Each structure stands twice: as structure tokens, then as C-alpha cells.
Short mmCIF file of C-alpha atoms in Angstrom, two decimals:
data_model
loop_
_atom_site.label_atom_id
_atom_site.label_comp_id
_atom_site.label_asym_id
_atom_site.label_seq_id
_atom_site.Cartn_x
_atom_site.Cartn_y
_atom_site.Cartn_z
CA MET A 1 83.98 143.83 15.52
CA ASP A 2 84.85 147.62 14.24
CA ARG A 3 86.12 146.06 10.45
CA THR A 4 86.69 149.00 9.11
CA ALA A 5 89.03 150.95 11.89
CA GLN A 6 90.68 147.07 12.08
CA GLN A 7 91.30 146.80 8.39
CA THR A 8 92.98 150.56 8.25
CA VAL A 9 95.54 149.41 10.84
CA TRP A 10 96.70 146.49 8.81
CA ALA A 11 96.57 148.54 5.65
CA THR A 12 98.50 151.44 7.15
CA ALA A 13 101.16 148.82 8.23
CA ALA A 14 101.74 147.13 5.29
CA GLU A 15 102.02 150.80 3.56
CA HIS A 16 104.64 151.33 6.56
CA TYR A 17 106.44 148.22 5.74
CA ARG A 18 106.36 148.93 2.07
CA ARG A 19 108.22 152.31 2.52
CA TRP A 20 110.81 150.99 4.90
CA ARG A 21 111.69 148.27 2.16
CA ALA A 22 112.01 151.10 -0.15
CA GLY A 23 114.60 152.47 2.08
CA SER A 24 112.45 155.30 4.11
CA PRO A 25 114.52 155.85 7.01
CA THR A 26 111.16 156.61 9.15
CA ALA A 27 108.77 154.17 8.14
CA MET A 28 110.10 151.58 10.72
CA ASP A 29 109.28 154.02 13.70
CA GLU A 30 105.72 154.78 12.46
CA LEU A 31 105.40 150.31 11.75
CA VAL A 32 106.62 150.32 15.44
CA ARG A 33 104.03 152.57 16.52
CA CYS A 34 100.97 151.35 14.51
CA LEU A 35 101.11 147.99 15.70
CA THR A 36 103.01 147.55 18.82
CA PRO A 37 99.51 148.02 20.40
CA VAL A 38 98.05 145.07 18.57
CA LEU A 39 101.20 142.60 19.48
CA TRP A 40 101.00 143.75 23.36
CA GLN A 41 97.68 142.71 24.04
CA VAL A 42 98.57 139.26 21.91
CA VAL A 43 101.55 138.73 23.74
CA ARG A 44 99.52 139.48 27.28
CA ALA A 45 96.66 137.17 26.35
CA GLN A 46 99.63 134.73 27.51
CA ARG A 47 99.51 136.04 31.17
CA LEU A 48 102.88 137.36 31.00
CA ASP A 49 104.25 139.71 32.89
CA ALA A 50 104.54 142.96 31.89
CA GLU A 51 108.67 142.98 31.48
CA THR A 52 108.64 139.56 30.05
CA ALA A 53 105.76 140.80 27.73
CA SER A 54 108.12 143.76 26.92
CA ASP A 55 111.08 141.59 25.75
CA VAL A 56 108.73 139.36 23.66
CA VAL A 57 107.66 142.15 21.71
CA GLN A 58 110.99 143.68 21.22
CA THR A 59 112.12 139.91 19.91
CA THR A 60 109.43 140.29 17.63
CA TRP A 61 110.45 143.28 15.77
CA LEU A 62 113.93 142.36 15.89
CA ALA A 63 113.03 139.38 14.46
CA LEU A 64 111.38 141.21 11.18
CA VAL A 65 114.68 143.77 10.83
CA ARG A 66 116.69 140.64 11.14
CA ARG A 67 114.81 138.68 8.57
CA PRO A 68 113.80 141.24 6.03
CA ASP A 69 112.85 138.48 3.53
CA ALA A 70 110.55 136.38 5.85
CA VAL A 71 108.10 138.51 5.00
CA ARG A 72 107.31 138.44 0.92
CA GLU A 73 103.94 140.60 0.57
CA PRO A 74 103.98 144.11 2.85
CA GLU A 75 100.15 143.17 3.14
CA ALA A 76 101.19 140.07 5.21
CA VAL A 77 103.27 142.03 7.66
CA GLY A 78 100.77 142.47 10.28
CA SER A 79 99.94 138.76 10.15
CA TRP A 80 103.55 137.53 10.29
CA LEU A 81 103.98 139.81 13.05
CA VAL A 82 101.31 138.71 15.18
CA THR A 83 102.13 134.99 14.44
CA THR A 84 105.76 135.86 15.43
CA ALA A 85 104.88 137.31 19.01
CA ARG A 86 102.01 135.01 19.82
CA ARG A 87 104.70 132.05 18.69
CA GLU A 88 107.59 133.72 20.71
CA ALA A 89 105.29 134.28 23.94
CA TRP A 90 104.08 130.59 24.06
CA ARG A 91 107.66 129.44 23.55
CA VAL A 92 108.92 131.78 26.52
CA VAL A 93 105.84 130.41 28.48
CA LYS A 94 106.62 127.27 28.16
CA ALA A 95 110.44 128.04 29.07
CA GLY A 96 108.66 128.97 32.53
CA ALA A 97 108.31 132.68 32.23
CA ARG A 98 106.70 134.25 35.02
CA THR A 99 102.84 134.65 34.28
CA GLU A 100 100.38 136.28 36.14
CA LEU A 101 96.68 135.96 37.24
CA MET A 102 94.37 138.20 35.82
CA GLU A 103 93.85 140.80 38.82
CA GLU A 104 91.15 143.53 39.24
CA LEU A 105 91.12 145.93 36.81
CA PRO A 106 93.90 148.20 36.84
CA GLU A 107 93.20 151.98 37.43
CA THR A 108 93.42 154.00 34.30
CA GLY A 109 94.04 157.43 34.07
CA GLU A 110 92.05 160.39 33.58
CA GLY A 111 90.75 162.55 30.72
CA HIS A 112 87.29 161.83 30.28
CA SER A 113 84.79 163.93 32.08
CA ALA A 114 83.98 162.63 35.89
CA GLU A 115 80.85 161.31 34.51
CA GLN A 116 81.70 159.87 31.28
CA GLU A 117 85.08 158.41 33.41
CA ALA A 118 82.62 156.63 35.67
CA THR A 119 80.25 155.20 33.03
CA THR A 120 83.21 153.45 31.29
CA ARG A 121 84.90 152.66 34.20
CA TRP A 122 81.60 150.53 35.61
CA LEU A 123 81.10 149.19 32.05
CA ASP A 124 85.14 148.18 31.88
CA ARG A 125 84.72 146.79 35.43
CA LEU A 126 81.94 144.84 34.84
CA LEU A 127 83.38 143.65 31.35
CA TRP A 128 86.71 142.43 33.21
CA ARG A 129 84.96 140.42 35.83
CA SER A 130 82.56 138.81 33.22
CA VAL A 131 85.66 137.46 30.83
CA SER A 132 87.22 136.15 34.52
CA GLN A 133 85.04 133.87 35.03
CA LEU A 134 85.17 132.35 31.59
CA SER A 135 87.64 129.42 30.97
CA GLN A 136 91.17 130.52 30.09
CA ARG A 137 91.06 129.21 26.63
CA CYS A 138 87.75 131.50 25.79
CA GLN A 139 89.76 134.50 27.65
CA ARG A 140 92.47 134.31 25.53
CA LEU A 141 90.44 133.45 22.36
CA LEU A 142 88.31 136.48 22.98
CA ARG A 143 91.62 138.80 23.59
CA VAL A 144 93.33 137.66 20.80
CA ALA A 145 90.38 137.66 18.38
CA ALA A 146 89.07 141.17 19.53
CA PHE A 147 92.37 142.53 17.78
CA LEU A 148 92.26 140.76 14.81
CA ASP A 149 90.50 141.11 11.94
CA ARG A 150 89.12 137.56 10.29
CA PRO A 151 92.01 136.20 7.82
CA ASN A 152 94.24 137.13 10.68
CA TYR A 153 91.91 134.68 13.24
CA ARG A 154 91.53 131.85 11.16
CA ASN A 155 95.15 130.81 11.98
CA LEU A 156 94.92 130.88 15.75
CA ALA A 157 94.08 126.87 15.43
CA GLY A 158 97.62 126.35 15.98
CA GLU A 159 98.64 127.96 19.00
CA LEU A 160 95.27 127.56 21.31
CA ASP A 161 95.57 123.69 20.72
CA MET A 162 92.07 123.83 18.52
CA PRO A 163 91.00 122.25 15.23
CA VAL A 164 90.82 125.02 12.71
CA GLY A 165 86.99 124.18 12.26
CA SER A 166 86.28 124.50 15.88
CA ILE A 167 87.35 128.40 16.25
CA GLY A 168 84.47 129.61 14.95
CA PRO A 169 81.91 127.74 16.94
CA THR A 170 84.31 128.12 20.26
CA ARG A 171 84.25 131.56 19.90
CA ALA A 172 80.80 131.87 19.71
CA ARG A 173 80.06 130.04 22.26
CA CYS A 174 82.39 132.17 24.56
CA LEU A 175 80.92 135.17 23.62
CA ALA A 176 77.24 133.57 24.26
CA ARG A 177 78.52 132.23 27.95
CA LEU A 178 79.90 135.99 28.17
CA ARG A 179 76.48 137.64 27.04
CA THR A 180 74.54 135.07 29.99
CA LEU A 181 77.30 136.12 32.28
CA LEU A 182 76.72 140.21 31.57
CA ALA A 183 72.63 139.16 31.63
CA ALA A 184 73.23 137.76 35.05
CA GLU A 185 74.38 141.33 35.91
CA GLY A 186 71.63 143.16 34.52
CA VAL A 187 73.41 144.09 31.04
CA ASP A 188 71.72 143.37 28.01
CA HIS A 189 74.63 143.95 25.61
CA ALA A 190 74.21 143.95 22.09
CA MET B 1 83.50 142.72 20.63
CA ARG B 2 83.93 146.17 20.08
CA ALA B 3 83.49 146.97 23.91
CA LEU B 4 86.09 144.22 24.75
CA LYS B 5 88.87 145.64 22.92
CA GLU B 6 88.40 148.93 24.37
CA MET B 7 88.42 147.58 27.42
CA TRP B 8 91.14 146.13 27.24
CA GLU B 9 93.37 148.83 25.90
CA ARG B 10 92.11 150.90 28.75
CA ALA B 11 92.67 148.41 31.39
CA ASP B 12 95.98 147.14 29.88
CA PRO B 13 97.60 149.32 27.47
CA VAL B 14 101.26 149.40 25.97
CA PRO B 15 103.70 150.62 28.87
CA GLU B 16 104.50 154.12 29.15
CA GLY B 17 107.91 154.31 27.21
CA LEU B 18 107.69 150.96 25.65
CA VAL B 19 107.16 152.23 22.03
CA ASP B 20 110.11 155.03 22.01
CA ALA B 21 112.09 151.83 23.60
CA LEU B 22 111.41 149.51 20.55
CA ILE B 23 111.76 152.25 18.14
CA ALA B 24 115.28 152.96 19.38
CA ALA B 25 116.14 149.04 19.81
CA VAL B 26 114.87 148.91 16.21
CA ALA B 27 116.78 151.60 14.91
CA ALA B 28 120.12 150.36 16.74
CA GLU B 29 119.68 146.67 14.74
CA ASP B 30 119.41 148.46 11.42
CA LEU B 31 122.43 150.98 12.53
CA ASP B 32 125.99 149.89 12.01
CA ALA B 33 127.17 149.16 15.57
CA GLU B 34 130.87 149.52 16.09
CA LEU B 35 132.27 145.97 16.58
CA LEU B 36 134.06 145.78 19.85
CA THR B 37 137.33 143.29 20.10
CA LEU B 38 137.59 140.34 22.27
CA GLN B 39 140.56 140.30 24.43
CA PRO B 40 142.16 137.40 25.53
CA ALA B 41 140.12 135.86 28.03
CA GLN B 42 141.15 135.11 32.03
CA LEU B 43 139.11 132.79 34.76
CA ALA B 44 138.34 134.05 37.71
CA ASP B 45 137.85 132.38 41.11
CA VAL B 46 134.74 133.54 42.45
CA ARG B 47 133.53 132.39 45.82
CA GLY B 48 134.93 128.85 45.17
CA GLU B 49 133.50 128.62 41.48
CA VAL B 50 135.23 129.31 38.45
CA ALA B 51 133.69 131.91 36.50
CA GLN B 52 134.78 133.12 32.63
CA VAL B 53 135.39 136.67 32.70
CA LEU B 54 135.68 138.33 29.07
CA GLU B 55 136.85 141.65 28.25
CA PHE B 56 135.75 143.61 24.88
CA THR B 57 137.14 146.88 24.00
CA SER B 58 137.25 149.39 21.04
CA ASP B 59 138.71 153.01 20.77
CA SER B 60 135.82 154.45 23.06
CA LEU B 61 134.44 151.57 25.05
CA THR B 62 135.76 148.70 27.33
CA LEU B 63 133.29 145.87 28.43
CA VAL B 64 133.85 143.38 31.15
CA VAL B 65 131.92 140.72 31.18
CA ARG B 66 131.56 137.66 33.63
CA LEU B 67 129.63 134.56 33.03
CA GLY B 68 128.73 132.72 35.79
CA GLN B 69 125.93 130.14 37.38
CA ASP B 70 123.49 130.84 39.78
CA ASP B 71 122.73 128.48 43.17
CA ASP B 72 120.08 126.36 40.93
CA GLY B 73 122.59 126.05 38.50
CA SER B 74 121.11 128.54 35.43
CA ARG B 75 123.54 130.58 33.44
CA ARG B 76 123.85 134.07 33.98
CA VAL B 77 125.72 137.02 32.38
CA ASP B 78 127.27 140.00 34.47
CA GLY B 79 128.50 143.28 33.21
CA TRP B 80 130.11 146.53 33.57
CA ALA B 81 130.40 149.25 31.22
CA GLU B 82 131.13 153.06 31.84
CA GLY B 83 128.68 155.10 30.25
CA ILE B 84 126.44 152.73 28.58
CA ARG B 85 122.64 153.23 28.60
CA GLU B 86 121.09 150.19 27.26
CA VAL B 87 122.09 147.10 26.94
CA ALA B 88 120.23 143.51 25.22
CA LEU B 89 121.34 140.04 25.40
CA VAL B 90 120.55 138.79 21.64
CA ASN B 91 120.89 135.49 19.78
CA GLU B 92 119.48 134.45 16.35
CA GLU B 93 115.84 133.88 17.97
CA TRP B 94 115.37 136.20 20.95
CA SER B 95 116.89 138.96 22.92
CA ARG B 96 116.29 140.31 26.41
CA THR B 97 116.99 143.67 27.85
CA ALA B 98 118.36 144.76 31.22
CA ARG B 99 118.42 147.76 33.34
CA VAL B 100 121.72 149.15 33.58
CA SER B 101 122.86 150.94 36.74
CA ALA B 102 123.75 154.54 36.96
CA ALA B 103 127.35 152.96 37.54
CA GLY B 104 127.06 151.14 34.02
CA ARG B 105 126.26 147.31 35.51
CA PHE B 106 123.84 145.09 34.19
CA GLU B 107 123.07 141.61 34.90
CA PHE B 108 121.09 138.92 32.97
CA ASP B 109 120.26 135.77 34.95
CA LYS B 110 118.59 132.41 33.64
CA VAL B 111 120.19 133.18 30.65
CA PRO B 112 119.61 129.87 28.30
CA SER B 113 123.18 128.11 27.19
CA GLY B 114 124.34 128.91 23.78
CA PRO B 115 126.06 131.80 21.39
CA VAL B 116 124.98 134.89 22.06
CA ARG B 117 126.23 138.79 21.39
CA LEU B 118 125.57 141.83 23.48
CA ARG B 119 124.45 144.88 22.29
CA LEU B 120 125.13 148.10 24.07
CA ARG B 121 124.26 151.73 23.65
CA SER B 122 126.09 154.65 25.14
CA ASP B 123 125.66 158.38 24.12
CA GLU B 124 128.45 157.89 21.81
CA GLY B 125 126.93 155.42 19.78
CA ALA B 126 125.98 151.28 19.47
CA TYR B 127 128.62 148.45 20.01
CA LEU B 128 128.39 144.91 19.25
CA THR B 129 130.05 142.18 20.66
CA PRO B 130 131.29 139.44 18.75
CA GLY B 131 129.64 136.02 19.85
CA PHE B 132 130.56 134.17 22.64
CA GLU B 133 129.27 130.89 24.38
CA VAL B 134 127.29 130.98 27.57
#
């Protein structure tokens, strides 16, 4: 995982949150911009459809604004939001919210050179197809873990219904299985 | 893991406009929204079933809300107010947004029973209803 970039997101979030608590009018906007992409992935890992997922992400942000005392240390704002989003997503799934299956890789926009685009698309398609063949638990674990750093990723156990000690080994097994699937497609992915 | 992360970011990005909508919703939550006043409730007989109609007013907005039930017994909230752009049904634990038609109508179906409030935004400002039971 790209640890440096990951840590920057959490550090930036903590800084925005600190400024918001200090009364900066724009800091919350920046915090929303900075962490919504992570929350989106965490919520979508529960297979909620886009509309429900949007509502869950909104509920998460409103919970933060309504209960500013819930987060004592600015450094904890990222993990608090992720945990809140995951629990809320889980709650609406249990309450019978619409979920959707992992379908074909959606068409993405343009922007790169055709050649680069083709290579990227090919790799994405391959990854997407291989991930789809993993168990649901593996798919969810890998998707959430890909967007979190290690400390956050430790408290996944409860929501994923796994003993704390087995998260690491399960993640390793899921990755190993994914590598096997990719190797079968002729990709030697480091 | 990085390849996976990038694949998901490309394959399933945050929908366009969501971040701006969230910023607006969070800002509205921070704002001093104008509190609407509940007018005396009426009971209306609609399709043989008794629905509760609530009317909320302020100097600049009138909101009519109908609390009803769908055929499967789930609760629904229909509303209308002229000039509104955004509406959210909120309680302590969750919030939901609904589309507002050009005529200012909106609806929420499958609403869990309990105390809720409506938050609205028009070009004039933000509004909040007192709590009511669904």
C-alpha cells in the first residue's frame, strides 16, 4: 500500500478538523472534500446502491457536525468517520436497503491518451474480474483495507464478523488467492 | 494493494455533485435555520384511509406535510412547499434526502416510525420543522 499518501490524507483531515474546531468557516468544506472519497469506498464495499450510499455518507457527516464532542483528538477524526460510515452502512443493509451485485466494470471517463487508457482499462478489467471471483468477505475486506491505513484497519474485526487476530491472516489469504487468479490470467503481479 | 485501490477509484468514483451536495448539507446543519411553526393539525380522509396533514409556516414559507401509509403498511411522508430546492428528513441517528420536483413536491417512502424533522432549503434560506412523529 502507498503508506505515505495514505498518511497524508489522515494528517490533512486532522488538520482541517482542528481548524474547524477553532472556528474556521471553510475547514469543514475541505474536510468533506478530503475524506468523502474514502467514505464512499467504505460504504460501497457493503454493496449499497449509489443513492443509498450517498445518504449513508451524508448521515455520517451530519453525525460529526451534530456531535462535535464525539471526536476528542483531531487525529481520530478519520477513523471515527470511517467507523461511523461502516456501521451506518451495515445498519441500513440489515434494515433491508437495496444492494446491488458487482456488475461489469463501469465505463470511465476519458482524459488520458488512448494507449494509456487502453492499458489501464485492461488491467482494471482484469483486477475487477479477478476480485469478483473472491468470496464476498474477501471482496469487502480488500476494498475497505485498500483505503485504510493499518491502525484503522485493525478495528475492522467487529463489522466484518471476524476475530481481531484473523484479520491480518485473512487479508493475506485473500491477497494470495487474488494473486493466484491473476497468475492464471497470465499476470505476474508483484 | 495500490493497484486495487486505484482500480476501485477509477471504477467506482464518488458520483459527480455528491461532494458539493454534502458540503451544502453540512453547512445547512451548521447554519441557523429558520424554525417553522406547526399549525393545528387536520385529519384528511384520503382513499378511505385517514392520513394526518401537518402545516408548518414562517413569514416566508408554508410547508404542507402528509403522513400516510403505503399498501404494505410502511410509513411515508409527502410534502409540498413552494420554492424549495433541497429537503432532508432527519432524526438523531440518520438522515435521508429526496428529490424535489419543480413544483416543490417531495416524498419519502419506507420511513421508520419515530420522531423526525424536515430540513429544507430554498433560495431564501434554510428551514427546520419542529419534531413530529411518523
